[in-house]
């Protein structure tokens, strides 16, 4: 967890300063929120870049704190990782998302795929494979599932991570590498881990089309991914020019406010049934 340091403190200090008491308090509050199911899941659709049909949804955690209001997942996920709570968080998001999607009957139909964010720390323990298997126990066809892997530089137990991912991939689960191109997601991951999809980080997409360097970087990521026969999704797509650029250069899927923001399950149901997917 070495490389959690700087980023963790930056996000955290912004929220609470150096107050150790409130850090402990927030940890206790988060534990309670997990136990009492005070967390919820928002769903952000992902789209085929050419047809704009829905290809999947990404599950994103939301925490409405009783006193502090909404707390960003960037803050509480880092806290959960540091405090050994990430396994319970991943348990929660998998169970909740599968439960809610099941009630709508959308998964595997109008929504071909569910993407869940997982942490490098989800692969630390020797029993992590069993834990993943039990999370998806009630899913018949695992090809509807995808794991988005972040902060791969924080992987502690590489052999275990590789074994778990390979085994899940064999069972048809898709593996996506999140925030690709940032310091946490290095190129070597593409060689060492079984990857199906690359997710171009939104920081590279933000200044497209005006920034020439960013255009070059994104085109290069796309060309490389094509050669390696990986699917590519662009995140943080906020305007038509970005969507058009990505589509033109062979990006398979798009995600971002231009097309749809994260939304609660009831809205997702309406969104998918309105016939208007963009
Ligand atoms: P991420 O996986 O990179 O998720 C994308 C973030 O970008 C989300 O922020 C989403 O709301 C936001 N976003 C979506 N479209 C746009 C857009 O067009 N423009 C911009 N500027 N932003 C957009 P969110 O929901 O605050 O999540 C932040 C991070 O927290 C996620 O980044 C992910 O790393 C982490 N996270 C969220 N839920 C979970 C979870 O269940 N488990 C784990 N381990 N991490 C989670
Ligand atoms: Ca993600
Ligand atoms: Ca990202
Ligand atoms: Ca992220």
XYZ file of C-alpha atoms and ligand atoms in Angstrom:
327
model
C 0.000 0.000 0.000
C 3.067 2.226 -0.309
C 1.872 4.125 -3.331
C -1.431 4.990 -1.730
C 0.480 7.594 0.262
C 0.552 10.875 -1.599
C -2.721 10.555 -3.477
C -4.519 9.313 -0.443
C -3.377 12.203 1.727
C -4.111 14.773 -0.932
C -7.695 13.655 -1.327
C -8.108 13.049 2.347
C -6.598 16.312 3.593
C -8.780 18.188 1.224
C -11.723 16.677 3.048
C -10.665 16.496 6.677
C -7.258 18.085 7.135
C -4.819 16.392 9.472
C -7.488 15.583 12.007
C -6.739 12.047 13.184
C -9.892 11.882 15.223
C -12.128 12.567 12.250
C -10.169 10.032 10.184
C -10.923 7.355 12.784
C -14.477 8.590 12.999
C -14.923 8.391 9.235
C -13.545 4.837 9.230
C -16.071 3.875 11.900
C -18.829 5.607 9.919
C -17.836 3.729 6.767
C -17.899 0.382 8.596
C -21.352 1.198 9.824
C -22.470 2.328 6.371
C -21.375 -1.022 4.911
C -23.168 -2.970 7.657
C -26.370 -0.950 7.483
C -26.309 -0.747 3.675
C -26.210 3.055 3.743
C -24.183 2.930 0.539
C -25.840 2.887 -2.852
C -24.857 2.175 -6.435
C -25.087 4.543 -9.410
C -24.951 3.154 -12.943
C -23.279 4.854 -15.881
C -24.063 3.424 -19.297
C -21.346 2.654 -21.837
C -22.060 2.844 -25.563
C -20.921 1.375 -28.846
C -19.018 4.247 -30.493
C -20.466 3.550 -33.933
C -24.096 2.628 -33.210
C -24.504 4.332 -29.801
C -26.239 1.222 -28.504
C -25.678 0.399 -24.837
C -22.856 -2.090 -24.362
C -22.833 -2.086 -20.575
C -23.022 -0.134 -17.337
C -20.328 0.728 -14.805
C -21.327 0.420 -11.145
C -20.134 3.439 -9.125
C -20.513 3.577 -5.355
C -22.267 6.451 -3.610
C -22.127 7.314 0.094
C -24.523 9.795 1.623
C -22.992 10.559 5.028
C -25.564 11.502 7.693
C -23.634 14.659 8.699
C -21.177 15.439 5.910
C -23.491 14.757 2.971
C -22.199 12.966 -0.126
C -18.578 11.789 0.159
C -16.628 11.164 -3.032
C -15.603 7.558 -3.695
C -12.089 8.872 -4.358
C -12.014 9.707 -0.630
C -13.734 6.713 0.924
C -12.296 4.041 -1.408
C -8.784 5.178 -0.465
C -9.803 5.046 3.189
C -11.321 1.579 2.731
C -8.124 0.336 1.070
C -6.013 1.699 3.884
C -8.274 0.298 6.606
C -8.707 -3.191 5.152
C -12.355 -2.625 4.248
C -12.083 -2.940 0.472
C -13.186 -6.591 0.404
C -16.456 -5.709 2.131
C -16.911 -2.766 -0.249
C -16.446 -5.013 -3.289
C -18.804 -7.601 -1.752
C -21.382 -4.872 -1.313
C -21.178 -3.337 -4.778
C -21.325 -6.740 -6.509
C -24.286 -7.941 -4.481
C -26.228 -4.672 -4.714
C -25.661 -4.169 -8.435
C -26.579 -7.757 -9.302
C -29.662 -7.592 -7.081
C -30.915 -4.319 -8.560
C -30.183 -5.304 -12.147
C -31.894 -8.632 -11.606
C -35.076 -6.893 -10.473
C -35.136 -4.879 -13.706
C -34.350 -7.891 -15.899
C -31.967 -5.721 -17.925
C -28.663 -7.559 -17.487
C -27.718 -9.719 -20.440
C -30.544 -8.115 -22.422
C -30.758 -4.330 -22.897
C -27.621 -4.080 -20.781
C -25.157 -6.626 -22.151
C -22.523 -6.169 -19.428
C -21.962 -5.042 -15.841
C -18.589 -3.486 -14.991
C -17.451 -3.395 -11.377
C -14.406 -1.486 -10.123
C -11.973 -3.614 -8.167
C -8.936 -2.589 -6.183
C -5.446 -4.087 -6.292
C -6.120 -5.007 -2.656
C -8.979 -7.274 -3.726
C -6.234 -9.716 -4.805
C -4.051 -9.595 -1.693
C -5.329 -12.659 0.125
C -5.033 -16.324 -0.768
C -8.801 -16.746 -0.547
C -9.542 -13.925 -3.021
C -10.442 -16.368 -5.794
C -13.102 -17.981 -3.592
C -14.377 -14.587 -2.636
C -14.819 -13.564 -6.287
C -16.509 -16.866 -7.074
C -19.009 -16.400 -4.265
C -19.724 -12.811 -5.342
C -20.876 -14.098 -8.734
C -22.335 -17.390 -7.541
C -25.856 -16.580 -8.703
C -24.891 -15.309 -12.145
C -25.506 -17.974 -14.799
C -23.401 -16.546 -17.593
C -20.228 -14.826 -16.438
C -19.603 -13.263 -19.831
C -21.959 -10.463 -18.682
C -19.416 -9.490 -16.031
C -16.395 -7.213 -16.264
C -13.845 -6.139 -13.671
C -12.225 -2.703 -13.990
C -8.799 -2.889 -12.455
C -7.243 0.324 -11.098
C -3.934 1.257 -9.525
C -2.172 -1.813 -10.781
C 1.095 -0.410 -9.396
C -0.344 -1.111 -5.942
C -0.566 -4.870 -6.592
C 1.180 -6.524 -3.663
C 0.738 -10.158 -4.489
C 1.387 -10.371 -8.221
C 1.335 -14.157 -8.515
C -1.994 -14.321 -6.754
C -3.473 -11.485 -8.834
C -2.384 -13.194 -12.040
C -3.803 -16.551 -10.917
C -7.144 -15.044 -9.870
C -7.565 -12.968 -13.026
C -6.614 -15.864 -15.293
C -9.060 -18.140 -13.576
C -11.878 -15.573 -13.762
C -11.101 -14.876 -17.406
C -11.242 -18.582 -18.167
C -14.708 -18.540 -16.621
C -15.613 -15.787 -19.190
C -15.323 -12.687 -16.980
C -13.945 -9.668 -18.892
C -10.956 -7.809 -17.492
C -10.550 -4.095 -18.161
C -7.598 -1.946 -17.246
C -8.906 1.335 -15.814
C -7.274 4.778 -15.986
C -4.983 3.481 -18.705
C -2.035 5.738 -19.449
C -1.795 7.256 -15.974
C 1.098 6.504 -13.633
C -0.842 3.741 -11.969
C -1.501 1.766 -15.136
C 1.767 1.056 -16.837
C 2.323 -0.611 -20.188
C 3.909 -3.683 -18.638
C 0.517 -4.624 -17.196
C -0.632 -5.376 -20.742
C 2.066 -8.006 -21.049
C 1.769 -9.491 -17.608
C -1.963 -9.661 -16.933
C -4.785 -11.156 -19.028
C -6.550 -8.037 -20.306
C -9.611 -7.799 -22.585
C -10.203 -4.054 -22.542
C -8.243 -0.850 -22.109
C -10.018 2.168 -20.647
C -8.378 5.413 -21.750
C -8.199 7.741 -18.762
C -10.386 10.810 -18.987
C -7.420 13.131 -18.407
C -6.219 12.337 -21.975
C -9.656 12.930 -23.440
C -10.456 16.166 -21.637
C -8.541 18.517 -23.992
C -9.378 16.743 -27.234
C -9.577 17.990 -29.930
C -7.619 21.171 -29.106
C -4.492 19.629 -27.555
C -2.212 18.083 -30.165
C -0.150 16.056 -27.665
C -3.277 14.490 -26.192
C -4.578 13.671 -29.675
C -1.287 11.908 -30.396
C -1.340 9.984 -27.120
C -4.919 8.788 -27.633
C -4.270 7.780 -31.256
C -1.185 5.883 -30.102
C -3.039 4.042 -27.336
C -5.716 3.092 -29.872
C -3.173 1.864 -32.439
C -1.377 -0.196 -29.818
C -4.607 -1.685 -28.469
C -5.668 -2.595 -32.014
C -2.380 -4.413 -32.599
C -2.820 -6.294 -29.340
C -6.448 -7.020 -30.242
C -7.843 -5.331 -27.171
C -11.176 -3.602 -26.932
C -10.900 0.129 -26.087
C -13.298 2.412 -24.239
C -12.890 6.154 -23.800
C -14.125 7.613 -20.503
C -15.051 11.180 -19.598
C -16.470 11.947 -23.049
C -18.138 15.327 -22.609
C -18.561 16.736 -26.115
C -19.357 15.595 -29.628
C -15.905 16.481 -30.942
C -14.328 14.043 -28.456
C -16.807 11.282 -29.345
C -16.194 11.856 -33.054
C -12.402 11.830 -32.658
C -12.492 8.577 -30.681
C -14.867 6.879 -33.094
C -12.844 7.989 -36.108
C -9.676 6.476 -34.662
C -11.288 3.148 -33.890
C -12.274 3.455 -30.226
C -14.936 0.779 -29.735
C -16.905 2.216 -26.835
C -17.663 5.573 -25.199
C -18.636 6.625 -21.689
C -19.241 10.128 -20.353
C -21.628 12.948 -19.546
C -22.256 13.587 -23.262
C -24.094 10.284 -23.504
C -25.249 9.568 -19.936
C -24.267 10.423 -16.349
C -24.224 7.925 -13.476
C -27.834 7.373 -12.296
C -29.794 5.336 -9.755
C -31.339 2.028 -10.843
C -34.852 3.456 -11.319
C -33.554 6.052 -13.763
C -31.452 3.442 -15.521
C -34.568 1.371 -16.025
C -36.367 4.374 -17.575
C -33.322 5.235 -19.649
C -33.133 1.751 -21.142
C -36.835 1.525 -21.774
C -37.342 4.970 -23.283
C -35.889 3.673 -26.552
C -33.751 6.791 -26.540
C -30.256 5.597 -25.775
C -28.532 8.929 -26.364
P -13.310 5.731 -12.273
O -13.424 4.253 -12.194
O -12.316 6.291 -13.220
O -14.788 6.228 -12.607
C -15.109 7.294 -13.463
C -15.423 8.554 -12.696
O -15.646 9.607 -13.640
C -16.695 8.484 -11.872
O -16.490 9.295 -10.717
C -17.742 9.109 -12.790
O -18.846 9.628 -12.112
C -16.920 10.191 -13.443
N -17.413 10.578 -14.774
C -18.235 9.885 -15.593
N -18.423 10.553 -16.771
C -17.687 11.677 -16.691
C -17.472 12.789 -17.589
O -17.973 12.856 -18.703
N -16.629 13.774 -17.151
C -16.018 13.727 -15.924
N -15.229 14.740 -15.587
N -16.218 12.710 -15.059
C -17.037 11.695 -15.435
P -16.902 8.795 -9.266
O -18.228 8.086 -9.345
O -16.767 9.967 -8.362
O -15.815 7.707 -8.914
C -14.479 8.067 -8.683
C -13.584 6.862 -8.564
O -13.881 6.106 -7.389
C -13.757 5.871 -9.715
O -13.008 6.344 -10.818
C -13.220 4.596 -9.111
O -11.807 4.543 -9.226
C -13.601 4.752 -7.653
N -14.805 3.925 -7.377
C -16.115 4.223 -7.537
N -16.905 3.182 -7.176
C -16.058 2.183 -6.783
C -16.249 0.832 -6.303
O -17.372 0.303 -6.189
N -15.113 0.125 -6.005
C -13.865 0.648 -6.155
N -12.807 -0.105 -5.841
N -13.649 1.901 -6.620
C -14.740 2.658 -6.917
Ca -13.751 2.576 -13.487
Ca -10.724 6.582 -14.844
Ca -10.028 6.433 -11.118
